[in-house]
Short mmCIF file of C-alpha atoms in Angstrom, two decimals:
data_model
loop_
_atom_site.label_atom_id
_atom_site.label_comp_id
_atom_site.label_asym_id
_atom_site.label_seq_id
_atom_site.Cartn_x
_atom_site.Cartn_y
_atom_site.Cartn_z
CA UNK J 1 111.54 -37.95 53.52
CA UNK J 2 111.03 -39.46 56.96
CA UNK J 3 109.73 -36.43 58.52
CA UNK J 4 107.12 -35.39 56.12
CA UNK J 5 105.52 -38.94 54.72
CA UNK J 6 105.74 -40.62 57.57
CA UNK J 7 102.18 -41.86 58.23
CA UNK J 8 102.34 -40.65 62.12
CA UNK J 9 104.06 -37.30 61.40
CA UNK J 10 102.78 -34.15 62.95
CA UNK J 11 99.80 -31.57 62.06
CA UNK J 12 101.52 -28.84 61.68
CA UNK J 13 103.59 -27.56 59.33
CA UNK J 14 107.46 -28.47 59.66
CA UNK J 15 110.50 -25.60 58.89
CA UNK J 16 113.15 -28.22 57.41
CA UNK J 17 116.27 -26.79 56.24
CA UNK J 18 118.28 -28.72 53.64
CA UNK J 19 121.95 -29.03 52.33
CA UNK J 20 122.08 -30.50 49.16
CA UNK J 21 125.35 -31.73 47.83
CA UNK J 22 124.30 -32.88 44.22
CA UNK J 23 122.17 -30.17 42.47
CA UNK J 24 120.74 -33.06 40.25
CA UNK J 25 118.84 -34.25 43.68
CA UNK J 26 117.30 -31.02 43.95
CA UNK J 27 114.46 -31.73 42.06
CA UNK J 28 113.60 -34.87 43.91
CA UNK J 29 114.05 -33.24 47.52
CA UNK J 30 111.28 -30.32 46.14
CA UNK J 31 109.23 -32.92 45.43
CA UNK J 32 109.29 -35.00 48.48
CA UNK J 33 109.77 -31.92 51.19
CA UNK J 34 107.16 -28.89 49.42
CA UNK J 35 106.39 -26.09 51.07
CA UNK J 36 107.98 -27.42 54.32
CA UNK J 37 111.61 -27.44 53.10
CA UNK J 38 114.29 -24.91 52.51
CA UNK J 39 116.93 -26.37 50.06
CA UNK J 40 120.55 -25.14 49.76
CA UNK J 41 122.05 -26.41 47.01
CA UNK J 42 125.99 -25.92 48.77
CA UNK J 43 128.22 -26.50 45.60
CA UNK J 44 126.18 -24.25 43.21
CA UNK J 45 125.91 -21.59 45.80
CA UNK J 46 129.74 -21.51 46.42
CA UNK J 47 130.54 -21.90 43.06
CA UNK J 48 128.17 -18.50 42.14
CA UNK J 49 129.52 -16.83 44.80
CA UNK J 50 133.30 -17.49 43.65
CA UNK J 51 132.43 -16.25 40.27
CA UNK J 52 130.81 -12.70 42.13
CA UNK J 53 134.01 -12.61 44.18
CA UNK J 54 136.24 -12.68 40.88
CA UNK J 55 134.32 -9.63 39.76
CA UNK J 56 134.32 -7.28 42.68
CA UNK J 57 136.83 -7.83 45.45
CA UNK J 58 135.39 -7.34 49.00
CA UNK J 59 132.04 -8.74 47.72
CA UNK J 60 132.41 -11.63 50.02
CA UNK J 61 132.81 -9.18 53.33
CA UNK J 62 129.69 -8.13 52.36
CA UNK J 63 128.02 -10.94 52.20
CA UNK J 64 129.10 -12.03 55.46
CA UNK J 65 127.58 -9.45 57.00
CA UNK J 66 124.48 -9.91 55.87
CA UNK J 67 124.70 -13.39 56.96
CA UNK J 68 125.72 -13.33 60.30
CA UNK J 69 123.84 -12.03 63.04
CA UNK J 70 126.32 -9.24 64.17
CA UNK J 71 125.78 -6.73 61.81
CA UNK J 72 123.22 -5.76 58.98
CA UNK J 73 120.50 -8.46 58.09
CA UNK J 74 117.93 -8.62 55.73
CA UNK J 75 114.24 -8.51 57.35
CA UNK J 76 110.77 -8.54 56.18
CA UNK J 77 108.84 -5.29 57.28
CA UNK J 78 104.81 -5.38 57.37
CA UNK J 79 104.51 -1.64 57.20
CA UNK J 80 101.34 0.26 58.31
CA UNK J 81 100.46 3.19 55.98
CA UNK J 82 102.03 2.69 52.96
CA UNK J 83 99.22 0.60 51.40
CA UNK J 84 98.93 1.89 47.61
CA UNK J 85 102.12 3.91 47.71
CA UNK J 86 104.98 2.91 45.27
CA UNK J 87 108.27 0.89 45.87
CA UNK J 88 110.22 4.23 44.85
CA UNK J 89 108.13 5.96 47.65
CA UNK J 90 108.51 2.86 50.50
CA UNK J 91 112.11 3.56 49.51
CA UNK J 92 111.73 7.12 50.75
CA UNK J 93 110.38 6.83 53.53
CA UNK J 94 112.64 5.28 56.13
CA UNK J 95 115.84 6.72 56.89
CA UNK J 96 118.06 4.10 58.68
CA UNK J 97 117.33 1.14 56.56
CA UNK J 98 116.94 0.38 52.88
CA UNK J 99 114.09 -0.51 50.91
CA UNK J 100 115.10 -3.49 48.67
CA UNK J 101 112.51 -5.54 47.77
CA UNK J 102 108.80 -6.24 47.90
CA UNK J 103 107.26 -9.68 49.92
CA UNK J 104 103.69 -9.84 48.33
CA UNK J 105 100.63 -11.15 50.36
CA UNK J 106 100.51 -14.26 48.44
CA UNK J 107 103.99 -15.18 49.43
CA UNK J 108 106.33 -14.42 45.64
CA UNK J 109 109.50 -12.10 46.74
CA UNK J 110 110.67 -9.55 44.19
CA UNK J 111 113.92 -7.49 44.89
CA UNK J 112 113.72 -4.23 42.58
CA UNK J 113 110.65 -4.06 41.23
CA UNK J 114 109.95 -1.19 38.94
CA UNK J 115 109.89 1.88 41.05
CA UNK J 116 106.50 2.52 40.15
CA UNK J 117 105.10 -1.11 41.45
CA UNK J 118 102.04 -0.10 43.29
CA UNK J 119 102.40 -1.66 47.30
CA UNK J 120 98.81 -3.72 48.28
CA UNK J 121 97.56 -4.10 51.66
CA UNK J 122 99.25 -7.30 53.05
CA UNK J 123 102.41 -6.94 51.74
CA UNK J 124 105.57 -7.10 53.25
CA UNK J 125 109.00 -4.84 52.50
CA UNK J 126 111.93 -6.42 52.48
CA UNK J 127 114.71 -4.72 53.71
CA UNK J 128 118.29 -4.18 54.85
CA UNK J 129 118.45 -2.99 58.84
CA UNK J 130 120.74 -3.63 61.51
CA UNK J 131 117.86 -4.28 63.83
CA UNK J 132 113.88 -5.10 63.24
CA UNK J 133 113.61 -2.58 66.15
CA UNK J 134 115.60 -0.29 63.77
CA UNK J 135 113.08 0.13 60.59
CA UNK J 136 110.98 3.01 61.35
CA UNK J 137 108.94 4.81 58.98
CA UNK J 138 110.10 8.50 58.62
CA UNK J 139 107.73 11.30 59.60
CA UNK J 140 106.93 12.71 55.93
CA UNK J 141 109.15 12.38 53.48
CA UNK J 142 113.08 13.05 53.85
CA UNK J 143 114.97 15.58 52.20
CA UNK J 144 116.17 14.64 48.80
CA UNK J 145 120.28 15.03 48.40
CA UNK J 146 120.67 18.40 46.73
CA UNK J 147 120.45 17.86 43.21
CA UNK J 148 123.80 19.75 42.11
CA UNK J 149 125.52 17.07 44.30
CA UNK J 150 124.09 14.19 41.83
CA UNK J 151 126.36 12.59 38.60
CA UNK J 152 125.10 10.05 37.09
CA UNK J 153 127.30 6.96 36.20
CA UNK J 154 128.39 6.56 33.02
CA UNK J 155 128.58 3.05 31.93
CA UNK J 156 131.84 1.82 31.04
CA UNK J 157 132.20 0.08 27.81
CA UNK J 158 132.61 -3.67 28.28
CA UNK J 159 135.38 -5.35 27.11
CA UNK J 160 136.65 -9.08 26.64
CA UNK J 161 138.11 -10.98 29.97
CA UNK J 162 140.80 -13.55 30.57
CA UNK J 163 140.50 -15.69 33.21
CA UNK J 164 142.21 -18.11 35.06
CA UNK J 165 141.39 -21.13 37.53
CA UNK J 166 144.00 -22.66 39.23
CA UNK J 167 142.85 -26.07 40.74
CA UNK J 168 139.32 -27.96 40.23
CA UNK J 169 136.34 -29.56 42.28
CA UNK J 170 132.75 -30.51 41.76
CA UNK J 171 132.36 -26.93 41.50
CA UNK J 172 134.16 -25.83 38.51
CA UNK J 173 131.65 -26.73 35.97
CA UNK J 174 129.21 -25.06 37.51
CA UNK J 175 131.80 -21.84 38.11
CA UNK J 176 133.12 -21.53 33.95
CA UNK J 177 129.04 -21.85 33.33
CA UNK J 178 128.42 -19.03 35.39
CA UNK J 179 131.82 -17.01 34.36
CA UNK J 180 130.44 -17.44 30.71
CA UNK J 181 126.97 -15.18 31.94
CA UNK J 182 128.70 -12.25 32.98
CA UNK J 183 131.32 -12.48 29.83
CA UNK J 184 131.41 -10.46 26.69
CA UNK J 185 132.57 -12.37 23.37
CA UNK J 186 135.65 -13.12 22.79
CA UNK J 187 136.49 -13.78 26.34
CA UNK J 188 139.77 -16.39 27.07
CA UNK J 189 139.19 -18.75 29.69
CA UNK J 190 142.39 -21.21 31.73
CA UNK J 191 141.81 -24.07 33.95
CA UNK J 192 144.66 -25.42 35.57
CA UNK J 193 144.38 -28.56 36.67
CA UNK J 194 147.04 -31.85 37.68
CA UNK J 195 144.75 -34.74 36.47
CA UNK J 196 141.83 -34.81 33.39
CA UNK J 197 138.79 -33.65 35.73
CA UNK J 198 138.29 -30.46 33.75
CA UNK J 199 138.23 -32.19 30.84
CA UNK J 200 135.85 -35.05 32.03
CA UNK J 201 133.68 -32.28 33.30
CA UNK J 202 133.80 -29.70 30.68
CA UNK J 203 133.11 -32.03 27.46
CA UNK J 204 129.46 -31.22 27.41
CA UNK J 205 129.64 -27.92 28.60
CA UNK J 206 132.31 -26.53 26.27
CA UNK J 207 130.20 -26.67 23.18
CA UNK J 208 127.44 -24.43 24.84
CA UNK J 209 129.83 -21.61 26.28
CA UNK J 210 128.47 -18.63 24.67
CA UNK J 211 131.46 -15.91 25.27
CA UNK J 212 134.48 -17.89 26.09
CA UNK J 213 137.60 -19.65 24.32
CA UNK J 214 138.56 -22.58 27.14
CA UNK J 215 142.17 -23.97 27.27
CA UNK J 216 142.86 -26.86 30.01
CA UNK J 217 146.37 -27.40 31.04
CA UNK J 218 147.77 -29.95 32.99
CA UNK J 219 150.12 -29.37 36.19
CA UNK J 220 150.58 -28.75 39.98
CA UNK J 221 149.15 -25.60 40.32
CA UNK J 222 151.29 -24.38 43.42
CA UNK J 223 154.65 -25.15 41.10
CA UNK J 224 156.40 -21.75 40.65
CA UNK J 225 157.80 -23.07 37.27
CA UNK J 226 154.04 -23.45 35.69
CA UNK J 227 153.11 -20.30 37.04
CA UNK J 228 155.57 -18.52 35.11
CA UNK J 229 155.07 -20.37 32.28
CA UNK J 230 151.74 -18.94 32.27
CA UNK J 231 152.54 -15.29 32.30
CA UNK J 232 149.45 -14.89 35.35
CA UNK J 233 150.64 -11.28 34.44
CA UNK J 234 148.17 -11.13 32.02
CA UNK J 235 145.14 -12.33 33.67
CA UNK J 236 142.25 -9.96 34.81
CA UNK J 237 140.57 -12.48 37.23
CA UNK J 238 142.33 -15.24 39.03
CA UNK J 239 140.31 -17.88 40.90
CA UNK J 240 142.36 -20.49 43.38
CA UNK J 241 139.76 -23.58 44.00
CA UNK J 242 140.39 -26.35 46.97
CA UNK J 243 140.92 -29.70 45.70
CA UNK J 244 138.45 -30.62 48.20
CA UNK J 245 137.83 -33.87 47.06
CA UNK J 246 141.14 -35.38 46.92
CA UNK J 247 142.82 -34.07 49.89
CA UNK J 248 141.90 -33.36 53.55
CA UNK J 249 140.87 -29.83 54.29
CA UNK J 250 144.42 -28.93 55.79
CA UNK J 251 146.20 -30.29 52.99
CA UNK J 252 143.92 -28.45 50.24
CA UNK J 253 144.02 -25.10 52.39
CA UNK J 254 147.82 -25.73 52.26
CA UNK J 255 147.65 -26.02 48.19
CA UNK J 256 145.81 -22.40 48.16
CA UNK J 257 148.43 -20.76 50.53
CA UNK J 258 151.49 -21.91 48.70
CA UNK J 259 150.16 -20.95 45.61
CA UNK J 260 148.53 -17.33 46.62
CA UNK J 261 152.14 -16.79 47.96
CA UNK J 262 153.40 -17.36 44.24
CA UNK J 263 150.86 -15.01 43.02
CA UNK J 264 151.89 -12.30 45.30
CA UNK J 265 155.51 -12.43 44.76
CA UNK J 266 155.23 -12.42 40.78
CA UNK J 267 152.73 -9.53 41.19
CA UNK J 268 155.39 -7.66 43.82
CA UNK J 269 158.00 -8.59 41.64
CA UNK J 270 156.77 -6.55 38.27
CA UNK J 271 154.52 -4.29 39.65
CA UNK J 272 151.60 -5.81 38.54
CA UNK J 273 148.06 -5.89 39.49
CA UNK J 274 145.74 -8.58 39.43
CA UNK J 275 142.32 -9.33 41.14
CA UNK J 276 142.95 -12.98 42.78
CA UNK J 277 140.06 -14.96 44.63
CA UNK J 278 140.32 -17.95 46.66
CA UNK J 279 138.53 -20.79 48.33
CA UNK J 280 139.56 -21.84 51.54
CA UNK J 281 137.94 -24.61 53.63
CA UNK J 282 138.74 -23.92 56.97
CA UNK J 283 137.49 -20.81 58.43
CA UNK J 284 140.96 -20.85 60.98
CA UNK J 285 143.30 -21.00 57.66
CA UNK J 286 142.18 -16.97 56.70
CA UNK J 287 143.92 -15.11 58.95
CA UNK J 288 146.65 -17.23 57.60
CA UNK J 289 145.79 -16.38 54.40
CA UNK J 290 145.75 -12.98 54.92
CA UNK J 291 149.78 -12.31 54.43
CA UNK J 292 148.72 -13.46 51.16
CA UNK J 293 147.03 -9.77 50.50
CA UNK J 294 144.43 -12.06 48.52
CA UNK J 295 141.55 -9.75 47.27
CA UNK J 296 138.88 -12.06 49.08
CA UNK J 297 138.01 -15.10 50.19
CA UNK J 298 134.72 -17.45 50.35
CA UNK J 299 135.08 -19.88 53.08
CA UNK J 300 132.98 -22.77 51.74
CA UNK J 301 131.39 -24.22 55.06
CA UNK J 302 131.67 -20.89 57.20
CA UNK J 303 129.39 -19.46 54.48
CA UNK J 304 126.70 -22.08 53.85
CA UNK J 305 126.23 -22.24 57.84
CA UNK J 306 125.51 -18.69 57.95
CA UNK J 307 122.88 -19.31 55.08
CA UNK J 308 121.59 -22.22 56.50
CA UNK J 309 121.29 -20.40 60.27
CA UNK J 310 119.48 -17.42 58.56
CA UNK J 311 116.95 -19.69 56.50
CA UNK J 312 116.20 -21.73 59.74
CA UNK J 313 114.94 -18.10 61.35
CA UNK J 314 112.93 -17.27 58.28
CA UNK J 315 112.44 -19.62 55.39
CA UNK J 316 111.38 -16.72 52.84
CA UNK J 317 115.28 -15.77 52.87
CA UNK J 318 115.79 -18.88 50.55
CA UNK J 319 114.22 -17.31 47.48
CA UNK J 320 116.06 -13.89 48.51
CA UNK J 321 119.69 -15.41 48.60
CA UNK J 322 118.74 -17.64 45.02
CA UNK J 323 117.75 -13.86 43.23
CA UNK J 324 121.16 -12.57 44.70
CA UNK J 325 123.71 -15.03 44.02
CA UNK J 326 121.85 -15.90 40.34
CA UNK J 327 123.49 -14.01 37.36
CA UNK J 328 120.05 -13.48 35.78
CA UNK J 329 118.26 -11.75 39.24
CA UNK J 330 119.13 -8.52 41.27
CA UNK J 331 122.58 -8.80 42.34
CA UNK J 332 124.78 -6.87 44.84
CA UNK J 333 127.72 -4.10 42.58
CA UNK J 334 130.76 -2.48 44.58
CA UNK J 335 131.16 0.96 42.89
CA UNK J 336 132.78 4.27 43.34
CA UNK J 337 130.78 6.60 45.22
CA UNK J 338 132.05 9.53 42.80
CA UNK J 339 130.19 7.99 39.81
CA UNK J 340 126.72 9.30 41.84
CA UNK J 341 127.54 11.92 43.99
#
């Protein structure tokens, strides 16, 4: 606010990047910062990408590469011939980076746009390199993958989910809205909690989940006893959240440890399997984490200053990282290679 109304402010444009704690101030911040301002609404972007990590373990290594500056990155690529060509054939035509996305001349990003979408003179292609220096548009087309090497994936039938959260913060109402998205009906839902917060935050919510039956118990989630009493055996998805609020980070991080090391044992113990993600706060406290054999981890703050470094180099990555992390837009899928080749 006191950079762009101030009466003696500057010409020029600014580039302000924004943390927003409180999605409900979102709104207001659009309002008062416009065009200049990159917001990054931090609980709602953990809490979505908690809910991709419960799906598909790893997703969160991926992530962090594209975030960082020390491996892949996304970039926008102003390319000079393909004016009028497709997005299937800007796909085609560069060999050591991918094609994801079109950045049209009047400034909207689209990631997968029909393969068909005609490219105008202006536009930009966004894409996935390890270097700008990198994207370089093959000479003629590449050879297609032999055709007898091709399977196509066969979708697998969908089937209801039970999940469980162990713990609760300012981002778990935002988390079971987001789990009930990607849900099919009938779906069970467990929040394990040791005060009423669930409850507080769930009343409104509850009534609108589409796809899930919720259940709210009441206990220390790193108690072996309650654990048990839970039969964890029979969860697909497991989800460990910080009680960030209430404790310092050590303390929380602590929480998750002793109760990943609970997980692990039951699942040693009777052979099960289980997918288990976890929130740690401190970026130190993963390697310690790591004897845990947790599927993945999203380091809160480690995370949102990656997003917030990238977005400070080019704000048009703001829009990009809201289509990805969104249930309804383009998303990033693990899958096995042998369901297309």
């Amino acid at each position: 606010l006191a950079l762009t109304q101030n009466p003696d402010r500057r010409v020029e444009p600014y580039h302000i990047v924004a943390e927003i704690q409180d999605p409900a101030n979102l709104e207001a911040a659009r309002i008062v910062g416009g065009d200049e301002t990159v917001l990054l609404a931090k609980s709602q972007t953990i809490a979505r990408l908690l809910v991709q990590a419960s799906r598909q373990s790893g997703i969160s290594v991926v992530y962090t590469d594209l975030f960082d500056f020390g491996g892949d990155e996304i970039y926008y690529h102003k390319p000079l011939k393909l004016g009028g060509k497709s997005f299937g054939e800007a796909m085609d035509a560069f060999e050591h980076s991918a094609v994801i996305g079109i950045h049209s001349a009047d400034g909207r990003s689209q990631l997968l746009p029909k393969m068909d979408a005609r490219l105008s003179e202006g536009d930009s292609l966004i894409m996935i390199a390890e270097d700008d220096s990198s994207i370089v548009a093959s000479e003629g087309r590449p050879p297609k993958p032999a055709l007898e090497a091709q399977s196509v994936a066969t979708p697998a039938e969908r089937k209801p989910e039970r999940t469980l959260i162990l713990g609760w913060n300012g981002r778990g109402a935002t988390i079971v809205a987001e789990l009930d998205k990607y849900a099919v009906s009938g779906s069970e839902l467990t929040i394990v909690a040791d005060d009423d917060a669930p409850e507080l935050a769930l009343k409104e919510l509850e009534s609108a989940l589409v796809h899930h039956t919720l259940r709210i118990v009441r206990g220390d989630v790193a108690d072996r006893r309650l654990l048990d009493s839970l039969d964890v055996r029979r969860f697909e998805h497991i989800i460990t959240l910080s009680y960030a609020a209430k404790l310092g980070v050590q303390e929380a991080d602590a929480v998750t440890l002793i109760t990943l090391l609970h997980l692990r044992d039951i699942e040693e113990r009777f052979g099960e399997s289980f997918s288990v993600v976890s929130e740690m706060l401190d970026v130190k406290n993963q390697k310690l984490a790591e004897v845990t054999k947790a599927d993945d981890f999203i380091v809160s703050d480690n995370l949102v200053s990656l997003l917030l470094t990238q977005m400070a180099e080019n704000k048009s990555l703001g829009p990009i990282f809201e289509d990805l992390f969104d249930a309804d837009g383009a998303e990033i899928y693990l899958k096995e290679a042998s369901e297309y080749v």
